[in-house]
Coordinates of C-alpha atoms in Angstrom, one line a residue:
X1005 CA -5.2 2.8 -17.0
X1006 CA -8.5 3.0 -18.5
X1007 CA -8.1 6.6 -19.8
X1008 CA -4.7 5.7 -21.2
X1009 CA -6.3 2.8 -23.1
X1010 CA -9.0 4.7 -24.3
X1011 CA -6.8 7.3 -25.7
X1012 CA -4.7 4.7 -27.5
X1013 CA -7.8 3.2 -28.9
X1014 CA -8.9 6.5 -30.2
X1015 CA -5.6 7.2 -31.7
X1016 CA -5.7 3.7 -33.5
X1017 CA -9.3 4.4 -34.7
X1018 CA -8.0 7.6 -36.1
X1019 CA -5.1 5.8 -38.0
X1020 CA -7.7 3.4 -39.4
X1021 CA -9.9 6.1 -40.6
X1022 CA -7.0 8.0 -42.2
X1023 CA -5.7 4.9 -43.8
X1024 CA -9.4 4.2 -45.3
X1025 CA -9.5 7.8 -46.7
X1026 CA -6.0 7.3 -48.2
X1027 CA -7.0 3.9 -49.7
X1028 CA -10.2 5.5 -51.1
X1029 CA -8.6 8.5 -52.6
X1030 CA -5.9 6.2 -54.2
X1031 CA -8.7 4.1 -55.8
X1032 CA -10.3 7.3 -57.1
X1033 CA -7.0 8.5 -58.5
X1034 CA -6.4 5.1 -60.2
X1035 CA -9.9 5.4 -62.0
X1036 CA -8.6 7.3 -65.1
X1037 CA -12.0 6.9 -66.8
X1038 CA -13.9 8.7 -64.3
X1039 CA -11.3 11.1 -63.1
X1040 CA -9.1 11.8 -66.2
X1041 CA -5.5 13.2 -65.6
X1042 CA -5.3 16.9 -65.5
X1043 CA -9.0 17.4 -64.9
X1044 CA -10.2 19.6 -61.9
X1045 CA -11.4 16.6 -60.1
X1046 CA -8.1 14.7 -60.6
X1047 CA -6.3 17.8 -59.2
X1048 CA -8.6 17.9 -56.3
X1049 CA -8.2 14.2 -55.5
X1050 CA -4.4 14.6 -55.6
X1051 CA -4.5 17.5 -53.1
X1052 CA -6.9 15.6 -50.9
X1053 CA -4.7 12.7 -51.1
X1054 CA -1.7 14.7 -50.1
X1055 CA -3.7 15.9 -47.0
X1056 CA -4.9 12.5 -46.2
X1057 CA -1.4 11.2 -46.2
X1058 CA -0.1 13.9 -43.9
X1059 CA -3.1 13.2 -41.6
X1060 CA -2.1 9.3 -41.7
X1061 CA 1.5 10.3 -41.0
X1062 CA 0.4 12.6 -38.0
X1063 CA -2.0 10.1 -36.6
X1064 CA 0.7 7.2 -37.0
X1065 CA 3.4 9.4 -35.1
X1066 CA 0.8 9.9 -32.5
X1067 CA 0.2 6.3 -32.0
X1068 CA 3.9 5.6 -31.9
X1069 CA 4.2 8.4 -29.2
X1070 CA 1.4 6.9 -27.3
X1071 CA 2.9 3.4 -27.4
X1072 CA 6.4 4.7 -26.1
X1073 CA 4.8 6.6 -23.4
X1074 CA 2.4 3.8 -22.6
X1075 CA 5.3 1.4 -21.9
X1076 CA 6.8 3.8 -19.2
X1077 CA 3.1 4.4 -17.8
X1078 CA 2.6 0.6 -17.7
X1079 CA 5.9 0.2 -15.8
X1080 CA 4.9 2.8 -13.2
X1081 CA 1.6 1.1 -12.9
X1082 CA 3.2 -2.2 -12.3
X1083 CA 5.4 -0.6 -9.7
X1084 CA 2.3 0.7 -8.0
X1085 CA 0.7 -2.7 -8.0
X1086 CA 3.9 -4.4 -6.7
X1087 CA 4.3 -1.9 -3.8
X1088 CA 0.4 -2.2 -3.0
X1089 CA 1.0 -6.0 -2.9
X1090 CA 4.0 -5.8 -0.7
X1091 CA 2.3 -3.3 1.6
X1092 CA -0.8 -5.7 1.8
X1093 CA 1.5 -8.7 2.6
X1094 CA 3.2 -6.7 5.3
X1095 CA 0.0 -5.5 6.9
X1096 CA -1.4 -9.1 6.7
X1097 CA 1.7 -10.3 8.5
X1098 CA 1.5 -7.8 11.2
X1099 CA -2.1 -8.7 11.8
X1100 CA -1.2 -12.2 12.0
X1101 CA 1.4 -11.6 14.7
X1102 CA -1.0 -9.4 16.5
X1103 CA -3.7 -12.1 16.6
X1104 CA -1.2 -14.7 17.7
X1105 CA -0.3 -12.3 20.8
X1106 CA -3.8 -11.5 21.5
X1107 CA -4.7 -15.3 21.4
X1108 CA -1.6 -16.0 23.8
X1109 CA -2.8 -13.2 26.1
X1110 CA -6.4 -14.4 26.1
X1111 CA -5.2 -17.8 26.9
X1112 CA -2.9 -16.5 29.7
X1113 CA -5.7 -14.3 31.3
X1114 CA -8.1 -17.2 31.1
X1115 CA -5.7 -19.5 33.0
X1116 CA -5.2 -16.9 35.6
X1117 CA -8.8 -16.4 36.0
X1118 CA -9.3 -20.1 36.4
X1119 CA -6.5 -20.1 39.1
X1120 CA -8.0 -17.2 41.0
X1121 CA -11.5 -18.9 40.9
X1122 CA -10.3 -22.3 42.0
X1123 CA -8.2 -21.0 45.1
X1124 CA -9.5 -22.2 48.4
X1125 CA -10.4 -19.5 50.8
X1126 CA -8.5 -21.2 53.8
X1127 CA -5.2 -21.2 52.0
X1128 CA -5.9 -17.6 50.8
X1129 CA -6.5 -16.5 54.5
X1130 CA -3.2 -17.9 55.6
X1131 CA -1.3 -16.3 52.7
X1132 CA -2.8 -12.9 53.3
X1133 CA -2.0 -13.3 57.2
X1134 CA 1.7 -14.4 56.3
X1135 CA 2.0 -11.2 54.2
X1136 CA 0.6 -9.0 56.9
X1137 CA 2.9 -10.4 59.5
X1138 CA 5.9 -10.0 57.1
X1139 CA 4.9 -6.4 56.4
X1140 CA 4.5 -5.5 60.0
X1141 CA 7.7 -7.1 60.9
X1142 CA 9.6 -5.2 58.3
X1143 CA 8.0 -2.0 59.7
X1144 CA 9.0 -2.7 63.3
X1145 CA 12.7 -3.4 62.3
X1146 CA 12.9 -0.3 60.1
X1147 CA 11.4 1.8 63.1
X1148 CA 13.8 0.3 65.6
X1149 CA 16.8 1.0 63.2
X1150 CA 15.6 4.5 62.6
X1151 CA 15.1 5.1 66.5
X1152 CA 18.6 3.9 67.2
X1153 CA 20.2 6.0 64.4
X1154 CA 18.5 9.1 65.7
X1155 CA 19.4 8.6 69.2
X1156 CA 23.0 8.1 68.3
X1157 CA 22.8 11.1 66.0
X1158 CA 21.6 13.4 68.9

C-alpha cells in the first residue's frame, strides 16, 4: 500500500511540476515586450510550451491510470484485511472453545483427584475384595462350562 501511495504521490508531483512549466511558459509567451512575436526566443518558447503540454498530458494520463488501478488494488487490500479479520475471529473463537474445554477437564480431574484422596482405606479394601471374589467366581464358572463342553465333545 505504501509503495502504491508513493507512486501516486510521485505522479501527482510530476503533474504539478508539468503544470508549473506550462504556466511559466504561457506567461513568457504572453510577455510580447520581452519576447516579441516571430523572434527566435518566441519560437523556442512555443516549442517548449508544446513539449510541456505533451508532458502534462502524459503525466495526467498516468495519474488517471494510477487512480483507476488504485481502486482495484484498494479493493483487493480491503478483501485481504476482511479475510484476515475473519480468520482472526475464527481462531479466537476456537481458542475460546479449547480454553473452556480445558477448564472443564481441569475441574473434572481436580474433582476425581479429590475423590481419590478422600476415600477411606477400609471401604477401598472391601471393594477390592469384592472385585477379586467376583473375578475368581467368573473364572471358576467359565472353567466348569469349558470342562463339561469338552467332556461332552469327546
